[in-house]
Tab-separated table of C-alpha atoms in Angstrom:
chain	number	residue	atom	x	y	z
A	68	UNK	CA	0.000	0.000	0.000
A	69	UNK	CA	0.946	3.466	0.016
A	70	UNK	CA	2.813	5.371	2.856
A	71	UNK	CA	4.401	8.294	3.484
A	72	UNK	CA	8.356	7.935	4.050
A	73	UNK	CA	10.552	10.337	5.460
A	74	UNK	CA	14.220	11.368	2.983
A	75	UNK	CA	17.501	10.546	4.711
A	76	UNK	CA	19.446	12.796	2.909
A	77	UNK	CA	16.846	15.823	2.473
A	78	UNK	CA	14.308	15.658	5.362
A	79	UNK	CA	11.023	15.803	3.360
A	80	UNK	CA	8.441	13.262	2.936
A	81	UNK	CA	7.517	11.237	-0.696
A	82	UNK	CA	4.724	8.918	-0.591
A	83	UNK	CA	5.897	5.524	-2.117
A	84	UNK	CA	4.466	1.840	-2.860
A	85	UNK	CA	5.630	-0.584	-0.187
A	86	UNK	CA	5.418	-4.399	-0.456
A	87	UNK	CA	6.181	-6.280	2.967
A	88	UNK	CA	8.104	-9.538	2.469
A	89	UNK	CA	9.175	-12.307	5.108
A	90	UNK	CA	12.531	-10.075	5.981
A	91	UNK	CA	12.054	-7.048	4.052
A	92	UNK	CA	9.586	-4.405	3.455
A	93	UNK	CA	10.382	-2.926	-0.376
A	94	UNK	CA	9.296	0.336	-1.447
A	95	UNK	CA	8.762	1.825	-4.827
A	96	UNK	CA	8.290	4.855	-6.563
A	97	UNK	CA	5.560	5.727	-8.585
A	98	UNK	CA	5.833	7.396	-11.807
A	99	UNK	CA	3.006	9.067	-14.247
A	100	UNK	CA	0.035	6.711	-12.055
A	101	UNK	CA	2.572	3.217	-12.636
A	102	UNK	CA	4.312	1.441	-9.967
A	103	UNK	CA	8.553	1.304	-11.598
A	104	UNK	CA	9.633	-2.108	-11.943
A	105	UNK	CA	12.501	-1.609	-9.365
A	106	UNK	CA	12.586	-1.214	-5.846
A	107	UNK	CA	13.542	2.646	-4.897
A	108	UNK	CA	14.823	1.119	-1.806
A	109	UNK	CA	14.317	-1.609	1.071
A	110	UNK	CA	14.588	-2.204	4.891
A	111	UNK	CA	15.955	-5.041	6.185
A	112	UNK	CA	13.992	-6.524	9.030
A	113	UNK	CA	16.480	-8.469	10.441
A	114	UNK	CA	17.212	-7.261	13.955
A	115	UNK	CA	14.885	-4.359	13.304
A	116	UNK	CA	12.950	-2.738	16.267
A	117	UNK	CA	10.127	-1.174	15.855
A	118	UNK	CA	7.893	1.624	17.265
A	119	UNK	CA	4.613	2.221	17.248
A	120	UNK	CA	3.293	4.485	18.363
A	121	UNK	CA	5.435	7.030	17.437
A	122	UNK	CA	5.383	10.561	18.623
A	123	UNK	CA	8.493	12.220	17.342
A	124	UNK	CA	6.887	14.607	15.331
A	125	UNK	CA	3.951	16.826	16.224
A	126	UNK	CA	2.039	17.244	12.963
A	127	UNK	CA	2.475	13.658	12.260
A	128	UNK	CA	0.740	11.406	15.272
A	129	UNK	CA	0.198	7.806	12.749
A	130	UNK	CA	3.794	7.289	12.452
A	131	UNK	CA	5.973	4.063	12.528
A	132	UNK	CA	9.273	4.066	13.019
A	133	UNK	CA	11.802	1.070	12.126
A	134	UNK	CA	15.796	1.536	13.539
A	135	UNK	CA	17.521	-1.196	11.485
A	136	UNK	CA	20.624	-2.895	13.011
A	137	UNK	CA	22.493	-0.759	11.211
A	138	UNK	CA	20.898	2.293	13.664
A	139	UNK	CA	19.247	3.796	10.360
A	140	UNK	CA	15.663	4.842	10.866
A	141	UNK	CA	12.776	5.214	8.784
A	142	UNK	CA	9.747	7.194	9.424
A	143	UNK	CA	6.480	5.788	7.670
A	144	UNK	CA	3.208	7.835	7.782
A	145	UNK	CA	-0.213	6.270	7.547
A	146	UNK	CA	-3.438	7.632	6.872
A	147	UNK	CA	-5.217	6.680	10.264
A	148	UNK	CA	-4.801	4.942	13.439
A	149	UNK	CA	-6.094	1.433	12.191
A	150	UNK	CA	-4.154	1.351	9.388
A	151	UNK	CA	-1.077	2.618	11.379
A	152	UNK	CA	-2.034	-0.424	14.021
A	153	UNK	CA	-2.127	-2.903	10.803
A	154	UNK	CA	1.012	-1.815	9.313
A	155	UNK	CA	2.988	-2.234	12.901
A	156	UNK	CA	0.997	-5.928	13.551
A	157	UNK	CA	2.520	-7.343	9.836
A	158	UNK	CA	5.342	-5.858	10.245
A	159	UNK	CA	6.420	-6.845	13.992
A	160	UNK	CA	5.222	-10.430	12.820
A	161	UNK	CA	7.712	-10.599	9.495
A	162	UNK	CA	10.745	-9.213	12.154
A	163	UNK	CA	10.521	-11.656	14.540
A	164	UNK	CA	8.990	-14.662	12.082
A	165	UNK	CA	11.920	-16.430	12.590
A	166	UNK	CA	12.167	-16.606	16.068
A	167	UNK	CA	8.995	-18.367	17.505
A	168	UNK	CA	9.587	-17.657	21.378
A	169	UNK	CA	9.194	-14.213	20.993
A	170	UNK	CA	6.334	-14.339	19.121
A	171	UNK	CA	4.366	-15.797	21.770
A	172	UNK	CA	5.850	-13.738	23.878
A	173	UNK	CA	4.033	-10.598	22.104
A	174	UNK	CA	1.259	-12.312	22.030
A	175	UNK	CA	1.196	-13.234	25.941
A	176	UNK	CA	2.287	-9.287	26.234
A	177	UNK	CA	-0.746	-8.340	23.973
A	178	UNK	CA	-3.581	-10.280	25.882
A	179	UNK	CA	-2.320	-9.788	29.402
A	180	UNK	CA	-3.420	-7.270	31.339
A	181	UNK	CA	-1.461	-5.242	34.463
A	182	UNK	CA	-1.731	-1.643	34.929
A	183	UNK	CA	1.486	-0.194	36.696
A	184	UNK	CA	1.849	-0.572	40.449
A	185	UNK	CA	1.500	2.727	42.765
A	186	UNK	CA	0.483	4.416	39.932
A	187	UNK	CA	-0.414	7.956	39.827
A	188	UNK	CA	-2.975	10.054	38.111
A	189	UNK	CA	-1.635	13.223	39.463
A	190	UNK	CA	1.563	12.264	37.448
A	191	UNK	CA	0.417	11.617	34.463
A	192	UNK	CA	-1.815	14.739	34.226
A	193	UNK	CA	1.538	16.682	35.100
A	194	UNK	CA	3.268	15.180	32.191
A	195	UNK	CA	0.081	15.507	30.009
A	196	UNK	CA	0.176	19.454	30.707
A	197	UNK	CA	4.534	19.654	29.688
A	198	UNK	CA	4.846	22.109	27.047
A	199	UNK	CA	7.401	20.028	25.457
A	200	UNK	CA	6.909	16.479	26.263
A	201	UNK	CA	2.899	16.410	27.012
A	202	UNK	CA	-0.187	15.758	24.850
A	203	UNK	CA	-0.429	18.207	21.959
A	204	UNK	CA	-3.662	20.306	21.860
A	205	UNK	CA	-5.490	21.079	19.116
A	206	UNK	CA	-8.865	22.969	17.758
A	207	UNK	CA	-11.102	20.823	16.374
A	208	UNK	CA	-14.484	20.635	14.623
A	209	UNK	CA	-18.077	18.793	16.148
A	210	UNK	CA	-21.064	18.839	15.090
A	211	UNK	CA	-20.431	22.432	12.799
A	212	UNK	CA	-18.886	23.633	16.465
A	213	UNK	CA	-15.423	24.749	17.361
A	214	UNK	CA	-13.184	23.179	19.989
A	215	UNK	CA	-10.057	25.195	21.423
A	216	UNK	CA	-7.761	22.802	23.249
A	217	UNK	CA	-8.950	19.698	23.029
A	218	UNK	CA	-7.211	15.869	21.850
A	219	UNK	CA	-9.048	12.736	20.539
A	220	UNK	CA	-9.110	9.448	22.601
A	221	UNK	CA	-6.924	7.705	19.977
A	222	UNK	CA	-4.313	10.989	20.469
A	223	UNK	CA	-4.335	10.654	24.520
A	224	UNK	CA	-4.550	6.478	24.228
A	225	UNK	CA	-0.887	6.706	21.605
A	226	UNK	CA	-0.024	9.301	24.236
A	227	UNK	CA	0.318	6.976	27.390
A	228	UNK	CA	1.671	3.887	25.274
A	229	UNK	CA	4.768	6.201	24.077
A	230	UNK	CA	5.491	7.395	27.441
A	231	UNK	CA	5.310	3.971	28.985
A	232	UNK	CA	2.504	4.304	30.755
A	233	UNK	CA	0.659	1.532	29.242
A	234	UNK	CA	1.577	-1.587	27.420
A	235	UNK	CA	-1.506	-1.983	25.320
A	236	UNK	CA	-4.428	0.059	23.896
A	237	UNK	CA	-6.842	-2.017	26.228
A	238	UNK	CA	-4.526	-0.954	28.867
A	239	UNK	CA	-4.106	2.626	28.340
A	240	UNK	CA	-8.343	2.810	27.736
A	241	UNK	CA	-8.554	1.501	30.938
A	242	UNK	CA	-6.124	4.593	32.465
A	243	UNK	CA	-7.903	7.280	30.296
A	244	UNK	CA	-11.585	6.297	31.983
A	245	UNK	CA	-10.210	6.312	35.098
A	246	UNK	CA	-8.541	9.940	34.676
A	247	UNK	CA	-12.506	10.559	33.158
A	248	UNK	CA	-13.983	9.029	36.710
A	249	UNK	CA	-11.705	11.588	38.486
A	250	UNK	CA	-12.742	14.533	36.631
A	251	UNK	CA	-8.824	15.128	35.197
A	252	UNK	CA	-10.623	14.856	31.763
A	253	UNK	CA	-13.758	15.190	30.937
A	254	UNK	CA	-15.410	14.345	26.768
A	255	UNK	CA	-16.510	17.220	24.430
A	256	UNK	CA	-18.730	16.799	21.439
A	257	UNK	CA	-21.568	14.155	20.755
A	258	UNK	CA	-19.431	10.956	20.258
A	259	UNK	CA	-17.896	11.139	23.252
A	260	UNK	CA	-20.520	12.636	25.521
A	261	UNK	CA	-22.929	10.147	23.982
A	262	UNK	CA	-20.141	6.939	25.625
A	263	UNK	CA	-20.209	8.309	28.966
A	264	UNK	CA	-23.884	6.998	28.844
A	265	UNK	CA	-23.246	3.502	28.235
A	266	UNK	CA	-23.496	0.609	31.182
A	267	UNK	CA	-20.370	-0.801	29.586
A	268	UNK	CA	-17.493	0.986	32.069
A	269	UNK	CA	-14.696	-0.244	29.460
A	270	UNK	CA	-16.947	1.731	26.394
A	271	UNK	CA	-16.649	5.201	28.106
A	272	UNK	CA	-13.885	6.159	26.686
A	273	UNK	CA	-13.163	5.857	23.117
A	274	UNK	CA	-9.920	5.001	21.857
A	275	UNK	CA	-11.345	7.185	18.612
A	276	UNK	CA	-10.044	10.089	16.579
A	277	UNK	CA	-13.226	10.898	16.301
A	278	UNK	CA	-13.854	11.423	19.791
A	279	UNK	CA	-12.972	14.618	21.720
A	280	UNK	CA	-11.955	15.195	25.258
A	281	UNK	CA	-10.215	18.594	26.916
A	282	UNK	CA	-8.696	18.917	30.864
A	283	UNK	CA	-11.485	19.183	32.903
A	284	UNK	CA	-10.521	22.866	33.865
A	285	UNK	CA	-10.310	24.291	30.304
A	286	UNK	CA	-12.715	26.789	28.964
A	287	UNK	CA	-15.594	25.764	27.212
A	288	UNK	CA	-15.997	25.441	23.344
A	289	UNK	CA	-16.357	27.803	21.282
A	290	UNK	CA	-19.262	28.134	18.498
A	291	UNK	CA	-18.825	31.012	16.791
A	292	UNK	CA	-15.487	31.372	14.914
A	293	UNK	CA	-14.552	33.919	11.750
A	294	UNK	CA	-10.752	32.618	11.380
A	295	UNK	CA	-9.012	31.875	8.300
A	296	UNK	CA	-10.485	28.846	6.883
A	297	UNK	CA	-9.568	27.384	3.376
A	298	UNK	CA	-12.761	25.667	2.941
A	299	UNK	CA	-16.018	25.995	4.580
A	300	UNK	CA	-16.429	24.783	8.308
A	301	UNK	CA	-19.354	22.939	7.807
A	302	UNK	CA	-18.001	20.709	4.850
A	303	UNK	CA	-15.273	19.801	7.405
A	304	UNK	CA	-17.530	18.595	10.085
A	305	UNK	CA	-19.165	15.874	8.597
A	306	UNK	CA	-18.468	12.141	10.190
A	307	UNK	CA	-15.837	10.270	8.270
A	308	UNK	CA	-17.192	7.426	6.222
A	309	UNK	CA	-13.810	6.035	4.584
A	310	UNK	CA	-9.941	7.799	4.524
A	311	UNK	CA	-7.027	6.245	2.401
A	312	UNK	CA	-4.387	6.787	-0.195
A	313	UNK	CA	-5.373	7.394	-4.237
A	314	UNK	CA	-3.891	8.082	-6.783
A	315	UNK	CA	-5.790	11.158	-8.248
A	316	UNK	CA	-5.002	13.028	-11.952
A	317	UNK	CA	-4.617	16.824	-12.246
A	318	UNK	CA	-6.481	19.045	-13.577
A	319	UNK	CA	-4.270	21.200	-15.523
A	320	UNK	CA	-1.194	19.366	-15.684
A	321	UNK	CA	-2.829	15.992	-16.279
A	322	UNK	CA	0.290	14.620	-14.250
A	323	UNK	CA	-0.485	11.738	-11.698
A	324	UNK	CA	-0.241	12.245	-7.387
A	325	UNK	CA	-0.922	10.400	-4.822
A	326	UNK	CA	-3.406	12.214	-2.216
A	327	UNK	CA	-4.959	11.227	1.258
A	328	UNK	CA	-8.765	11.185	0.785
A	329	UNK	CA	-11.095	11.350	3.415
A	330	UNK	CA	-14.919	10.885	2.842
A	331	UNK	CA	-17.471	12.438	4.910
A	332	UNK	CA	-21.164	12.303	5.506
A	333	UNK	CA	-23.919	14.956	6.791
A	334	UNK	CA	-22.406	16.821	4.875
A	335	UNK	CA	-21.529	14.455	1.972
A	336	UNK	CA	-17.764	15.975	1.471
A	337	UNK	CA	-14.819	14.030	-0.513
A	338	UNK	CA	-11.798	16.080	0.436
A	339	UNK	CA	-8.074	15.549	-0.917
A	340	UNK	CA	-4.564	16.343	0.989
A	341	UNK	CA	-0.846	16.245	-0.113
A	342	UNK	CA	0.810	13.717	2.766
A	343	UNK	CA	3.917	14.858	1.959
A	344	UNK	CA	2.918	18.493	3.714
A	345	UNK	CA	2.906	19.419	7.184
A	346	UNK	CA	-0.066	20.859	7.974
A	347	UNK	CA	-3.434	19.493	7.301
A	348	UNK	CA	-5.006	21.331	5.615
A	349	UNK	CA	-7.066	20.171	2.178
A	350	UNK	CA	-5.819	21.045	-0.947
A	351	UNK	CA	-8.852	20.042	-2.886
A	352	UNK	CA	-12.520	18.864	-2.129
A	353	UNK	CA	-16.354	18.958	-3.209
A	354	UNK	CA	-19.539	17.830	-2.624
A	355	UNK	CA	-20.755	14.706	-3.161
A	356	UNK	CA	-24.564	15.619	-3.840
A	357	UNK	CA	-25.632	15.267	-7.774
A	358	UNK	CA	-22.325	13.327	-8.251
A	359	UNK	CA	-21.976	10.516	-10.492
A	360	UNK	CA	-19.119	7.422	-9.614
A	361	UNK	CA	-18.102	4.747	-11.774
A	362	UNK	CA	-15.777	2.441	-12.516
A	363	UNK	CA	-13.120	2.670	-16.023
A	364	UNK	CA	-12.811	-0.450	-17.843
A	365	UNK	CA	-8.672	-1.564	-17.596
A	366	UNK	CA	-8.812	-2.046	-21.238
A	367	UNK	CA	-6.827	0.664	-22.582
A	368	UNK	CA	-6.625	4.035	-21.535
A	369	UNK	CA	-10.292	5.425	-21.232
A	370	UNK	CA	-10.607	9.195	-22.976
A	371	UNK	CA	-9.775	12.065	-20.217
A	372	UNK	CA	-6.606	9.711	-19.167
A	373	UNK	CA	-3.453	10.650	-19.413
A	374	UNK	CA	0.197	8.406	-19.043
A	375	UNK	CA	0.601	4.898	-18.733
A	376	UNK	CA	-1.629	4.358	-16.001
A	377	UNK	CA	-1.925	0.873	-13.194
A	378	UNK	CA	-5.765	0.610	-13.792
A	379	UNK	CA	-8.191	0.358	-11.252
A	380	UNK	CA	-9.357	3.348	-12.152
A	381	UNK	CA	-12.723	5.291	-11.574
A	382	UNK	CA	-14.285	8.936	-12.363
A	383	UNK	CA	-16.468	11.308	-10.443
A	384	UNK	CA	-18.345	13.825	-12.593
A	385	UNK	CA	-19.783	16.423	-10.134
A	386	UNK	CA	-23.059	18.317	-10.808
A	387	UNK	CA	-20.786	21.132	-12.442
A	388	UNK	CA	-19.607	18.367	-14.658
A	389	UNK	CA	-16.273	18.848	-13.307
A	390	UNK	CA	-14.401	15.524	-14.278
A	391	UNK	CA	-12.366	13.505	-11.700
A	392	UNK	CA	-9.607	10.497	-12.318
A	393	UNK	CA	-8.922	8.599	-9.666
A	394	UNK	CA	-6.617	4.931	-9.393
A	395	UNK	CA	-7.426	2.709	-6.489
A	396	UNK	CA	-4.424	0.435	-5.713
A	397	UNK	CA	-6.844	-2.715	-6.563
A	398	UNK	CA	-10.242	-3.510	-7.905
A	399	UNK	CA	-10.921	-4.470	-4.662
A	400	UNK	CA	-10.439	-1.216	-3.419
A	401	UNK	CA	-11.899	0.866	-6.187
A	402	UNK	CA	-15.109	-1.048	-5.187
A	403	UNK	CA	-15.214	-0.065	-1.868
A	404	UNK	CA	-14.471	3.218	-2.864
A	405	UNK	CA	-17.323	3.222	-5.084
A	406	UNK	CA	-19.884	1.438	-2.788
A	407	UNK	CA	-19.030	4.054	-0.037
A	408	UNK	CA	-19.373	7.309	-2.363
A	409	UNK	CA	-22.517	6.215	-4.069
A	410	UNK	CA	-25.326	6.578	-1.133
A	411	UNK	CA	-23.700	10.189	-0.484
A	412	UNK	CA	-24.415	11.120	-4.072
């Protein structure tokens, strides 16, 4: 699939192709919408250690990181926190493949359960509030209303694994309801609000990053906002259906990129963003309503392609008639891509 991989050399980020084998993971680059024949480059798993997840950079919370035995990382990006979680389960399983014992030792590690001795709320909430070192706070968007200062459960659950605080995500779940019971944190917004209510004490808190939660003492939300926004707030706040990597033609250009898309309902949104930037901010997007999806036959190169495409390819015509090309990386995918766009249309 398609992640996000940090330059050794010069410090920016290309998205590439990787293929995970038994002891390597191979990634390639893609060129006018085609996968080259040759590997770009590999990592040897072979006394790698990995981590996951990692924190190391702000503006980038689904990262992986692999240190080879050779000390050389590599920083891999993924477009949400269950495909992060997949990524790091195939890949810790192809590292240590060959050595049976300590694969049921991750498994025994994964399925036990033993919260720290002594352990300290008052501590953790400390190191939540470091400037430096502490959970990152962010605005975000619920319901068409604006949140100052506030993290997602998935954000605060990543948070406590990194710092050692937890072992697993059942684990730190279990910590971030308790610092809910004792009022450190308290939810924001409908999803999480709505969990609070259920007779399940282990479905309070939502290891989402959809959910929303603030320090108890911080102000309230705000609703009414008039700050620089690219695109319209409303188009923004709609729930996300389906998020993933595409390969998606230009407009002008006609040239082939790959983009992060993230579908979204009430309102029906598709939105587009370049993973190899640091903020996130869309760089395309439109409404779904009129729309008409469909799949390209692989049989040539359909008019209103350009290059020597994969396949797998589809087209959304808005009610503008504004033409879109988009490549799945299977026909797998482009049906699920199609099955989930069509009932927003």
């Amino acid at each position: 699939g398609f992640l996000p991989l940090q330059g050794h050399v010069v410090r920016n980020w290309k998205v590439r192709w990787f293929v995970l084998l038994q002891d390597k993971l191979l990634y390639y680059k893609i060129e006018g919408g085609k996968k080259e024949p040759s590997p770009k480059g590999r990592i040897l798993l072979d006394g790698c250690t990995i981590t996951c997840p990692c924190l190391e950079y702000e503006n980038r919370p689904l990262l992986i990181k692999l240190k080879t035995k050779t000390n050389t990382d590599y920083f891999l990006e993924c477009c949400s926190r269950e495909e992060r979680d997949s990524w790091a389960l195939d890949i810790t399983g192809a590292i240590h493949a060959g050595h049976p014992v300590q694969v049921q030792e991750l498994h025994r590690m994964k399925n036990s359960f033993k919260l720290l001795e002594n352990i300290s709320l008052h501590n953790i909430v400390e190191r939540m509030y470091d400037s430096s070192t502490g959970i990152k706070l962010t605005r975000n968007l619920d319901q068409g209303n604006r949140y100052k200062e506030t993290f997602t459960g998935s954000a605060l659950v990543d948070w406590l694994i990194s710092n050692s605080f937890a072992v697993s995500r059942f684990e730190a779940v279990t910590l971030a309801s308790m610092l809910m019971d004792e009022n450190f944190i308290r939810p924001v917004g409908v999803r999480s609000t709505e969990a609070t209510r259920s007779s399940d004490p282990y479905e309070k808190f939502l290891d989402d990053s959809t959910a929303l939660y603030m320090f108890a003492e911080s102000s309230k939300k705000n609703t009414t906002s008039k700050e620089e926004v690219h695109f319209n707030i409303s188009e923004l706040s709609g729930t996300i259906v389906k998020q993933g990597f595409l390969v998606k033609q230009g407009h002008k250009r006609k040239n082939w990129k790959v983009r992060k898309f993230v579908l979204r309902a009430d309102p029906a949104f598709l939105h587009y963003y370049d993973p190899t930037k640091e903020d996130n901010k869309p760089v395309g997007g439109f409404s779904l309503r009129g729309c008409l999806v469909s799949a390209l036959e692989d049989n040539g190169v359909p008019a209103g392609v350009k290059g020597n495409v994969q396949g797998n390819l589809f087209k959304i015509i808005t009610k503008n008639d504004v033409h879109y090309y988009i490549q799945a990386s299977s026909k797998a995918e482009r049906v699920q891509w199609i099955e989930a766009i069509k009932p927003l249309t």
